CSV table of C-alpha atoms in Angstrom, one decimal:
chain,number,residue,atom,x,y,z
P,1,MET,CA,150.7,134.8,108.0
P,2,ALA,CA,146.5,133.7,106.1
P,3,GLY,CA,145.1,131.4,108.2
P,4,THR,CA,144.1,128.2,106.4
P,5,PRO,CA,140.3,128.4,104.9
P,6,PRO,CA,137.6,126.3,105.9
P,7,PRO,CA,136.5,123.7,104.4
P,8,PHE,CA,134.0,124.4,101.6
P,9,ALA,CA,134.8,127.3,101.0
P,10,LYS,CA,133.9,129.5,98.1
P,11,PHE,CA,136.3,129.4,95.9
P,12,GLU,CA,135.6,125.5,96.6
P,13,TRP,CA,132.1,126.3,95.3
P,14,ILE,CA,133.6,128.7,92.3
P,15,ILE,CA,135.8,125.9,91.0
P,16,ALA,CA,133.6,122.7,90.8
P,17,TRP,CA,130.8,125.5,89.9
P,18,ARG,CA,132.4,125.9,86.2
P,19,TYR,CA,133.4,122.5,86.4
P,20,LEU,CA,129.7,121.7,85.6
P,21,ARG,CA,128.7,124.6,83.3
P,22,ALA,CA,132.3,124.2,81.5
P,23,ARG,CA,131.1,122.7,77.8
P,24,ARG,CA,132.4,119.1,77.5
P,25,ALA,CA,135.1,120.5,74.2
P,26,ASP,CA,136.4,122.6,77.6
P,27,GLY,CA,137.0,118.9,79.5
P,28,GLY,CA,133.4,119.6,81.1
P,29,VAL,CA,130.9,117.7,82.5
P,30,SER,CA,130.3,114.5,80.5
P,31,VAL,CA,127.3,112.3,78.9
P,32,MET,CA,127.4,110.0,81.9
P,33,THR,CA,127.1,112.8,83.9
P,34,TRP,CA,123.6,113.5,82.4
P,35,ILE,CA,122.9,109.1,81.6
P,36,SER,CA,123.2,109.4,85.8
P,37,LEU,CA,121.3,113.0,86.6
P,38,VAL,CA,118.1,110.8,84.3
P,39,GLY,CA,118.3,108.1,85.9
P,40,ILE,CA,118.7,109.2,89.5
P,41,THR,CA,115.8,111.1,88.4
P,42,LEU,CA,113.6,108.1,87.4
P,43,ALA,CA,114.1,105.6,89.9
P,44,VAL,CA,113.4,108.4,92.5
P,45,PHE,CA,110.6,109.3,90.6
P,46,ALA,CA,109.8,105.9,90.3
P,47,LEU,CA,110.8,105.3,94.4
P,48,ILE,CA,108.2,107.5,95.7
P,49,ALA,CA,105.1,107.5,93.1
P,50,THR,CA,105.7,103.3,94.4
P,51,LEU,CA,105.9,103.8,98.2
P,52,ALA,CA,102.8,106.3,97.4
P,53,VAL,CA,100.5,103.7,95.4
P,54,ARG,CA,101.2,100.8,97.9
P,55,SER,CA,100.9,103.2,101.5
P,56,GLY,CA,96.8,104.2,99.0
P,57,PHE,CA,96.5,101.4,99.0
P,58,ARG,CA,97.2,99.8,102.5
P,59,THR,CA,95.2,102.8,103.7
P,60,GLU,CA,92.3,102.1,100.9
P,61,PHE,CA,91.6,98.7,101.9
P,62,VAL,CA,92.0,99.0,105.4
P,63,ASP,CA,89.6,101.9,105.4
P,64,THR,CA,86.8,99.3,103.7
P,65,ILE,CA,87.7,96.3,105.5
P,66,LEU,CA,86.5,99.1,109.1
P,67,GLY,CA,84.7,101.5,107.6
P,68,ALA,CA,81.8,98.4,106.7
P,69,ASN,CA,82.3,95.4,109.1
P,70,ALA,CA,82.7,94.3,112.3
P,71,HIS,CA,85.7,95.1,114.3
P,72,VAL,CA,85.3,92.6,116.6
P,73,THR,CA,83.2,89.5,116.1
P,74,VAL,CA,81.5,87.9,118.8
P,75,TYR,CA,79.6,84.6,118.5
P,76,ASN,CA,79.4,81.4,120.9
P,77,PRO,CA,80.8,77.7,120.9
P,78,VAL,CA,78.8,74.9,118.7
P,79,THR,CA,76.1,73.6,120.4
P,80,VAL,CA,74.3,70.4,119.5
P,81,THR,CA,70.5,70.3,119.8
P,82,GLU,CA,68.1,68.1,120.9
P,83,THR,CA,67.5,66.8,117.6
P,84,GLY,CA,71.2,66.7,116.6
P,85,GLN,CA,71.6,69.8,115.1
P,86,THR,CA,74.7,71.6,115.9
P,87,SER,CA,73.9,75.8,116.0
P,88,ARG,CA,75.7,79.0,117.1
P,89,THR,CA,73.5,81.0,117.4
P,90,MET,CA,73.0,83.1,120.8
P,91,THR,CA,69.5,83.7,123.0
P,92,ASP,CA,70.7,86.4,124.7
P,93,TYR,CA,72.2,88.4,122.4
P,94,ALA,CA,70.4,91.5,123.6
P,95,GLU,CA,72.2,91.5,127.4
P,96,LYS,CA,75.5,90.6,125.3
P,97,ALA,CA,75.2,93.5,123.1
P,98,ALA,CA,74.4,95.8,126.6
P,99,ALA,CA,77.0,94.2,128.2
P,100,ILE,CA,80.1,94.7,125.3
P,101,GLY,CA,78.5,97.9,124.4
P,102,ALA,CA,79.2,99.2,128.0
P,103,VAL,CA,83.1,98.0,127.4
P,104,PRO,CA,85.1,101.3,127.3
P,105,GLY,CA,86.0,101.6,123.6
P,106,VAL,CA,83.8,100.3,122.1
P,107,THR,CA,81.1,102.2,120.3
P,108,ARG,CA,78.5,99.9,118.9
P,109,ALA,CA,77.1,96.2,119.6
P,110,ALA,CA,74.8,95.4,117.5
P,111,PRO,CA,73.4,92.1,117.0
P,112,LEU,CA,73.2,90.2,112.8
P,113,VAL,CA,71.2,87.7,111.9
P,114,LYS,CA,73.1,86.4,108.7
P,115,GLY,CA,72.8,83.7,105.6
P,116,GLN,CA,73.3,83.7,101.9
P,117,VAL,CA,70.6,83.5,99.8
P,118,MET,CA,69.4,84.2,95.7
P,119,ALA,CA,68.6,86.9,94.9
P,120,ASN,CA,65.7,87.7,91.7
P,121,PHE,CA,64.7,90.3,89.7
P,122,ARG,CA,62.8,89.3,86.4
P,123,ASN,CA,65.5,87.0,84.7
P,124,SER,CA,68.7,88.0,86.4
P,125,ASN,CA,69.6,85.8,89.0
P,126,SER,CA,72.4,86.2,92.2
P,127,GLY,CA,74.0,84.3,95.0
P,128,VAL,CA,74.0,87.5,97.8
P,129,LEU,CA,74.1,87.7,102.1
P,130,VAL,CA,72.0,88.6,104.0
P,131,TYR,CA,72.7,90.8,107.1
P,132,GLY,CA,69.5,91.2,109.0
P,133,ILE,CA,70.7,94.5,111.7
P,134,ALA,CA,68.5,97.1,113.2
P,135,GLU,CA,68.4,100.1,111.6
P,136,SER,CA,69.8,102.5,114.1
P,137,ASP,CA,72.8,99.7,114.1
P,138,LEU,CA,73.0,99.8,110.4
P,139,LEU,CA,73.5,103.6,110.5
P,140,GLY,CA,76.6,103.4,112.3
P,141,ILE,CA,78.1,101.6,109.3
P,142,PRO,CA,80.3,104.5,107.4
P,143,ARG,CA,80.4,103.5,105.0
P,144,VAL,CA,77.3,102.7,104.0
P,145,ALA,CA,74.9,104.9,105.7
P,146,GLN,CA,77.1,107.5,105.4
P,147,THR,CA,78.8,106.8,101.9
P,148,GLU,CA,79.2,109.9,99.2
P,149,ASN,CA,77.6,107.3,96.2
P,150,TYR,CA,74.4,106.7,97.8
P,151,GLU,CA,70.9,106.5,95.7
P,152,GLY,CA,67.6,106.0,97.8
P,153,ASP,CA,66.8,107.6,101.1
P,154,ILE,CA,67.8,105.4,104.0
P,155,SER,CA,65.7,105.8,106.7
P,156,ARG,CA,63.0,104.3,105.0
P,157,PHE,CA,64.7,101.0,106.1
P,158,SER,CA,62.6,99.7,107.7
P,159,ASP,CA,60.2,99.0,104.8
P,160,GLY,CA,62.4,97.0,102.1
P,161,VAL,CA,66.0,96.0,102.1
P,162,ALA,CA,69.3,98.6,101.4
P,163,ILE,CA,71.6,96.6,98.3
P,164,GLY,CA,74.8,97.4,96.9
P,165,SER,CA,75.6,98.2,94.2
P,166,GLY,CA,77.3,96.0,92.0
P,167,VAL,CA,74.2,93.6,93.9
P,168,ALA,CA,71.6,96.4,92.0
P,169,ARG,CA,73.8,97.1,88.6
P,170,GLU,CA,74.4,92.7,88.2
P,171,LEU,CA,71.0,92.1,88.9
P,172,GLY,CA,69.6,95.6,87.5
P,173,LEU,CA,67.6,97.0,90.0
P,174,MET,CA,66.6,100.7,90.5
P,175,ILE,CA,64.8,103.2,93.7
P,176,GLY,CA,61.6,100.9,94.2
P,177,ASP,CA,62.2,98.0,92.7
P,178,ARG,CA,61.3,94.1,94.0
P,179,ILE,CA,63.9,92.5,95.2
P,180,THR,CA,63.3,88.4,95.4
P,181,LEU,CA,65.0,86.9,98.4
P,182,ILE,CA,65.1,83.3,98.0
P,183,SER,CA,65.7,80.5,100.9
P,184,PRO,CA,66.3,77.0,100.6
P,185,ASN,CA,65.5,76.6,104.6
P,186,GLY,CA,62.6,78.4,104.4
P,187,VAL,CA,59.1,77.4,105.5
P,188,LYS,CA,58.7,73.4,107.4
P,189,THR,CA,56.1,72.0,106.4
P,190,ALA,CA,54.9,67.6,107.2
P,191,PHE,CA,56.4,67.3,103.2
P,192,GLY,CA,59.8,68.4,104.4
P,193,THR,CA,61.3,72.4,104.5
P,194,SER,CA,60.6,74.8,101.5
P,195,PRO,CA,62.9,77.4,100.2
P,196,ARG,CA,61.1,80.6,101.1
P,197,VAL,CA,60.5,83.5,98.8
P,198,ASN,CA,60.0,86.6,99.7
P,199,ALA,CA,60.2,89.9,97.9
P,200,TYR,CA,61.4,93.6,99.2
P,201,GLU,CA,61.6,96.6,98.0
P,202,VAL,CA,64.2,98.2,96.9
P,203,VAL,CA,64.7,101.3,99.7
P,204,TYR,CA,68.6,102.0,99.5
P,205,ILE,CA,71.6,101.4,97.2
P,206,PHE,CA,75.2,101.8,99.3
P,207,THR,CA,78.7,102.2,97.6
P,208,ALA,CA,81.0,100.9,99.9
P,209,GLY,CA,84.3,101.3,97.7
P,210,ARG,CA,84.9,97.3,97.7
P,211,TYR,CA,84.0,94.8,95.1
P,212,ASP,CA,83.6,91.7,97.2
P,213,ILE,CA,81.0,94.0,99.8
P,214,ASP,CA,78.8,95.9,96.9
P,215,ARG,CA,78.4,93.0,94.8
P,216,THR,CA,77.3,90.5,97.4
P,217,ARG,CA,75.6,92.5,100.2
P,218,VAL,CA,72.1,93.2,100.9
P,219,TYR,CA,71.4,94.4,104.4
P,220,MET,CA,67.5,93.8,105.7
P,221,PRO,CA,65.6,94.5,108.6
P,222,PHE,CA,66.8,92.5,112.2
P,223,GLU,CA,63.1,91.3,113.3
P,224,GLU,CA,61.9,90.5,109.5
P,225,ALA,CA,65.2,88.6,108.7
P,226,GLN,CA,64.2,86.3,112.1
P,227,SER,CA,61.8,86.2,110.8
P,228,TYR,CA,62.7,85.0,106.8
P,229,PHE,CA,65.6,82.9,108.1
P,230,ASN,CA,63.8,81.0,110.5
P,231,LYS,CA,65.5,82.8,114.1
P,232,GLU,CA,62.7,83.6,115.8
P,233,GLY,CA,64.2,85.3,119.1
P,234,VAL,CA,68.2,84.4,118.2
P,235,ALA,CA,71.1,86.4,116.5
P,236,ASP,CA,73.8,84.8,115.4
P,237,GLU,CA,76.4,86.9,116.2
P,238,LEU,CA,77.3,90.3,117.4
P,239,GLU,CA,79.3,93.2,115.1
P,240,VAL,CA,81.0,94.9,117.9
P,241,MET,CA,82.3,98.4,116.8
P,242,VAL,CA,85.3,99.6,118.8
P,243,THR,CA,87.0,103.5,118.8
P,244,ASP,CA,90.6,103.0,117.9
P,245,ALA,CA,90.6,99.6,114.9
P,246,GLU,CA,94.4,99.4,115.3
P,247,ARG,CA,94.3,98.7,119.2
P,248,ILE,CA,91.7,95.5,118.8
P,249,ASP,CA,94.1,93.5,121.1
P,250,ALA,CA,94.3,95.8,124.3
P,251,LEU,CA,90.5,95.3,123.8
P,252,LEU,CA,89.3,92.1,123.4
P,253,PRO,CA,89.8,90.4,127.2
P,254,ALA,CA,87.4,93.4,128.3
P,255,ILE,CA,86.0,92.1,125.6
P,256,ILE,CA,85.1,88.4,126.0
P,257,GLU,CA,84.8,88.9,129.7
P,258,ALA,CA,82.0,91.2,129.3
P,259,GLY,CA,80.6,88.8,126.4
P,260,GLY,CA,81.0,85.5,129.2
P,261,PRO,CA,82.3,82.4,129.1
P,262,ASP,CA,81.5,81.4,126.2
P,263,THR,CA,82.5,83.9,124.5
P,264,LEU,CA,84.0,83.9,121.1
P,265,VAL,CA,86.1,87.2,119.1
P,266,TRP,CA,87.0,87.7,115.1
P,267,THR,CA,88.3,90.1,114.5
P,268,TRP,CA,89.1,92.2,111.0
P,269,ARG,CA,93.1,91.4,111.8
P,270,ASP,CA,92.3,88.3,112.3
P,271,SER,CA,89.9,87.7,108.6
P,272,SER,CA,92.2,90.1,106.6
P,273,GLY,CA,95.7,89.3,108.4
P,274,ALA,CA,97.2,87.7,106.3
P,275,PHE,CA,97.2,90.2,103.2
P,276,LEU,CA,97.8,92.5,105.1
P,277,ARG,CA,101.3,91.5,106.0
P,278,ALA,CA,101.2,90.3,102.7
P,279,LEU,CA,101.4,93.8,101.7
P,280,ASP,CA,104.0,94.7,104.1
P,281,ILE,CA,106.1,92.0,103.1
P,282,GLU,CA,105.6,93.2,99.4
P,283,ASP,CA,106.0,96.6,100.7
P,284,ASN,CA,109.5,95.9,101.3
P,285,VAL,CA,110.7,93.7,98.4
P,286,MET,CA,109.8,96.5,97.1
P,287,PHE,CA,111.9,99.2,98.6
P,288,ILE,CA,114.7,97.4,98.4
P,289,ILE,CA,114.0,96.9,94.5
P,290,LEU,CA,113.9,100.3,94.1
P,291,SER,CA,116.5,101.0,95.8
P,292,ILE,CA,119.1,99.2,93.4
P,293,LEU,CA,117.7,101.2,91.0
P,294,VAL,CA,118.4,104.5,92.6
P,295,LEU,CA,122.3,102.7,93.1
P,296,ILE,CA,122.6,101.9,89.7
P,297,ALA,CA,121.6,105.0,88.5
P,298,SER,CA,124.5,106.7,91.1
P,299,MET,CA,127.3,104.4,90.5
P,300,ASN,CA,126.7,106.4,86.7
P,301,ILE,CA,127.9,109.6,89.0
P,302,ILE,CA,131.6,107.5,89.3
P,303,SER,CA,132.2,107.0,85.2
P,304,GLY,CA,130.7,110.8,84.6
P,305,LEU,CA,133.8,111.9,87.5
P,306,ILE,CA,136.0,109.6,86.7
P,307,MET,CA,135.8,111.0,82.7
P,308,LEU,CA,135.9,114.9,84.4
P,309,VAL,CA,138.8,113.9,86.7
P,310,LYS,CA,140.8,112.4,83.7
P,311,ASN,CA,140.1,115.3,81.4
P,312,LYS,CA,140.7,117.8,84.5
P,313,GLY,CA,143.8,116.3,85.7
P,314,ARG,CA,146.7,119.2,84.3
P,315,ASP,CA,144.5,122.0,86.1
P,316,ILE,CA,144.5,119.7,89.3
P,317,GLY,CA,147.9,119.7,88.7
P,318,ILE,CA,148.1,123.6,88.5
P,319,LEU,CA,146.0,123.7,91.8
P,320,ARG,CA,148.1,121.7,93.7
P,321,THR,CA,151.0,124.0,92.7
P,322,MET,CA,149.0,127.3,93.8
P,323,GLY,CA,149.3,125.9,97.2
P,324,LEU,CA,145.4,123.9,97.1
P,325,THR,CA,145.8,120.3,99.8
P,326,GLU,CA,144.4,117.3,99.1
P,327,GLY,CA,141.5,117.8,100.7
P,328,SER,CA,139.9,121.0,98.6
P,329,ILE,CA,140.9,118.8,95.2
P,330,MET,CA,138.8,116.4,97.5
P,331,ARG,CA,135.7,118.5,98.2
P,332,VAL,CA,135.2,120.3,94.3
P,333,PHE,CA,134.8,117.2,92.5
P,334,PHE,CA,132.9,115.4,95.6
P,335,ILE,CA,130.6,118.8,95.0
P,336,CYS,CA,130.8,118.0,91.0
P,337,GLY,CA,129.5,115.0,91.9
P,338,ALA,CA,127.1,115.7,95.2
P,339,SER,CA,125.9,117.8,93.2
P,340,THR,CA,124.3,115.5,90.9
P,341,GLY,CA,122.6,113.5,93.1
P,342,LEU,CA,120.8,116.3,94.8
P,343,ILE,CA,119.3,117.8,91.5
P,344,GLY,CA,118.4,114.0,90.2
P,345,THR,CA,117.1,114.1,93.8
P,346,LEU,CA,115.1,117.4,93.8
P,347,CYS,CA,113.9,115.8,90.1
P,348,GLY,CA,113.1,113.3,90.8
P,349,VAL,CA,110.7,113.9,93.9
P,350,GLY,CA,108.9,116.7,92.1
P,351,LEU,CA,108.1,114.9,89.6
P,352,GLY,CA,106.8,111.5,91.9
P,353,CYS,CA,105.2,114.7,93.9
P,354,LEU,CA,103.2,115.8,90.9
P,355,PHE,CA,102.2,111.6,89.6
P,356,VAL,CA,100.5,111.4,92.8
P,357,ILE,CA,98.7,114.3,93.2
P,358,TYR,CA,97.1,114.1,89.6
P,359,ILE,CA,97.3,110.4,89.0
P,360,ASP,CA,92.6,110.1,88.7
P,361,PRO,CA,93.6,112.1,85.5
P,362,ILE,CA,96.7,110.3,84.7
P,363,PHE,CA,95.2,107.4,85.3
P,364,SER,CA,91.8,107.8,83.5
P,365,ALA,CA,94.6,109.4,80.5
P,366,VAL,CA,96.5,105.6,80.1
P,367,ASN,CA,92.7,103.5,80.4
P,368,TYR,CA,91.7,106.3,77.8
P,369,VAL,CA,95.1,104.8,75.7
P,370,SER,CA,94.5,101.3,76.0
P,371,GLY,CA,90.6,100.8,75.6
P,372,GLY,CA,90.1,100.7,79.0
P,373,GLY,CA,89.1,97.4,81.2
P,374,VAL,CA,93.2,98.8,82.8
P,375,TRP,CA,92.0,98.1,86.7
P,376,ASP,CA,89.6,95.4,87.4
P,377,PRO,CA,87.3,95.7,90.3
P,378,SER,CA,86.3,92.1,90.9
P,379,ILE,CA,90.3,91.5,91.1
P,380,ARG,CA,91.8,94.3,92.6
P,381,GLY,CA,88.7,94.6,95.2
P,382,ILE,CA,88.6,98.7,95.2
P,383,TYR,CA,87.3,100.9,92.0
P,384,ASN,CA,90.4,102.7,91.4
P,385,LEU,CA,94.2,103.3,91.9
P,386,PRO,CA,94.3,104.7,95.3
P,387,ALA,CA,98.1,106.7,96.1
P,388,GLN,CA,98.8,108.5,99.5
P,389,LEU,CA,101.8,111.1,99.9
P,390,ARG,CA,103.7,110.7,103.3
P,391,ALA,CA,105.9,112.8,104.6
P,392,GLU,CA,108.2,109.9,105.1
P,393,ASP,CA,108.5,108.0,102.2
P,394,VAL,CA,109.6,111.0,100.4
P,395,ALA,CA,112.7,111.6,103.0
P,396,SER,CA,113.3,107.8,103.2
P,397,ALA,CA,113.4,108.3,99.1
P,398,VAL,CA,115.6,111.1,99.6
P,399,VAL,CA,117.6,110.0,102.5
P,400,LEU,CA,118.7,106.7,100.3
P,401,SER,CA,119.4,109.4,97.2
P,402,LEU,CA,121.1,111.6,98.6
P,403,PHE,CA,122.9,108.4,101.0
P,404,LEU,CA,124.5,107.0,97.8
P,405,SER,CA,124.8,109.2,95.4
P,406,PHE,CA,127.1,111.5,97.9
P,407,VAL,CA,128.9,107.5,98.8
P,408,VAL,CA,129.6,106.6,95.5
P,409,THR,CA,131.0,109.9,94.6
P,410,LEU,CA,134.2,109.7,97.6
P,411,PHE,CA,136.4,107.3,95.6
P,412,PRO,CA,136.2,109.5,92.0
P,413,ALA,CA,136.8,112.5,94.2
P,414,ARG,CA,139.0,111.1,97.0
P,415,ARG,CA,141.3,109.4,93.4
P,416,ALA,CA,141.7,113.2,92.3
P,417,ALA,CA,142.7,114.5,95.6
P,418,ARG,CA,145.8,112.1,95.9
P,419,MET,CA,146.7,112.9,92.0
P,420,ASN,CA,151.0,113.4,91.4
P,421,PRO,CA,151.2,117.1,90.5
P,422,VAL,CA,154.8,116.7,89.3
P,423,GLU,CA,152.7,113.1,87.1
P,424,ALA,CA,149.9,115.5,85.9
P,425,LEU,CA,152.3,118.6,85.2
P,426,ARG,CA,154.5,116.6,83.0
P,427,TYR,CA,153.5,116.1,78.9
P,428,GLU,CA,151.9,120.1,79.5
């Protein structure tokens, strides 16, 4: 006596394949099945493209934060001077910088002098934020000193100032031009404080990749900044860089201990944490919404498969009388429905990956057709639409699509398996 065939035997695949490739006039795959195939393809494509753009945006945003800003800012608490003025300046900045720089995991601790001033060139004016920093410390800022888009020679930093490309564009500056900086808190005289007006040669123009940085930031030699802002012998804060910014919380106790009892810290997570949390929430919401789209596309499989079962009722009755079990019938129609989900998922993955790989020319074409201005860096903060294709994002989209497709296929496949062969052949 022959043994029972194993599940998903060869003949089950042959029958399912014949049903899938049969013409509609012969009771083959219906239009609803093609609609579900296209729907799953587009839903998976949209899911992968959205996840890739969100991942790329977050990566680019974090990279610009860590590449052009302090991982940890160290400053003093507010003190009141003899004249009644408040101040956060630190006089022992060199000792603190050396002590914090010796902490394991810290790559650099640089004293800074900061101030807001008015920048002028010819008839153009703009507010800028001046950072007074030593040349050796400026060279350690990746998005400034190691950027691919720059003009000038950063080795001449001691002879002038370095400005962001947005500042240069706003004021019409080029390398060799002299930018005028006007500070309201300038020279102290017997009649009060008069504005300080100094002109500096532009020796270096950088593009950090963040609009708000390139549009407002000017770097000045540390000693010159101390003199310009009337802060001789003091610094406003320390800019601390670490090897692993994602683990910054673990380094804070050692940094605070090295800085002394009056040390206050402000990490990059503190300054941008709300925005990053908003991105995480948006990622979760978008994944849920697009998952619903995948589910809707998968539900169309039920309609197509029910129509296929109805058209193949006579065949089901004949196969049952020939000895096929309910399990075999169920697996035949499960293969038909699952194949739609599988093919749609693979097509969606292919389209999604191609979209991410060629997102720059696609976005350029969209920008050209729309007449430009689709992406405003002053609003978005970065200059282009980033996308990062991650294996875990693709895997999550594939698993979700296949799971939903297989689950919804079980119901019509079970209905076909439970069909009574006598009822199926009664009118034949």
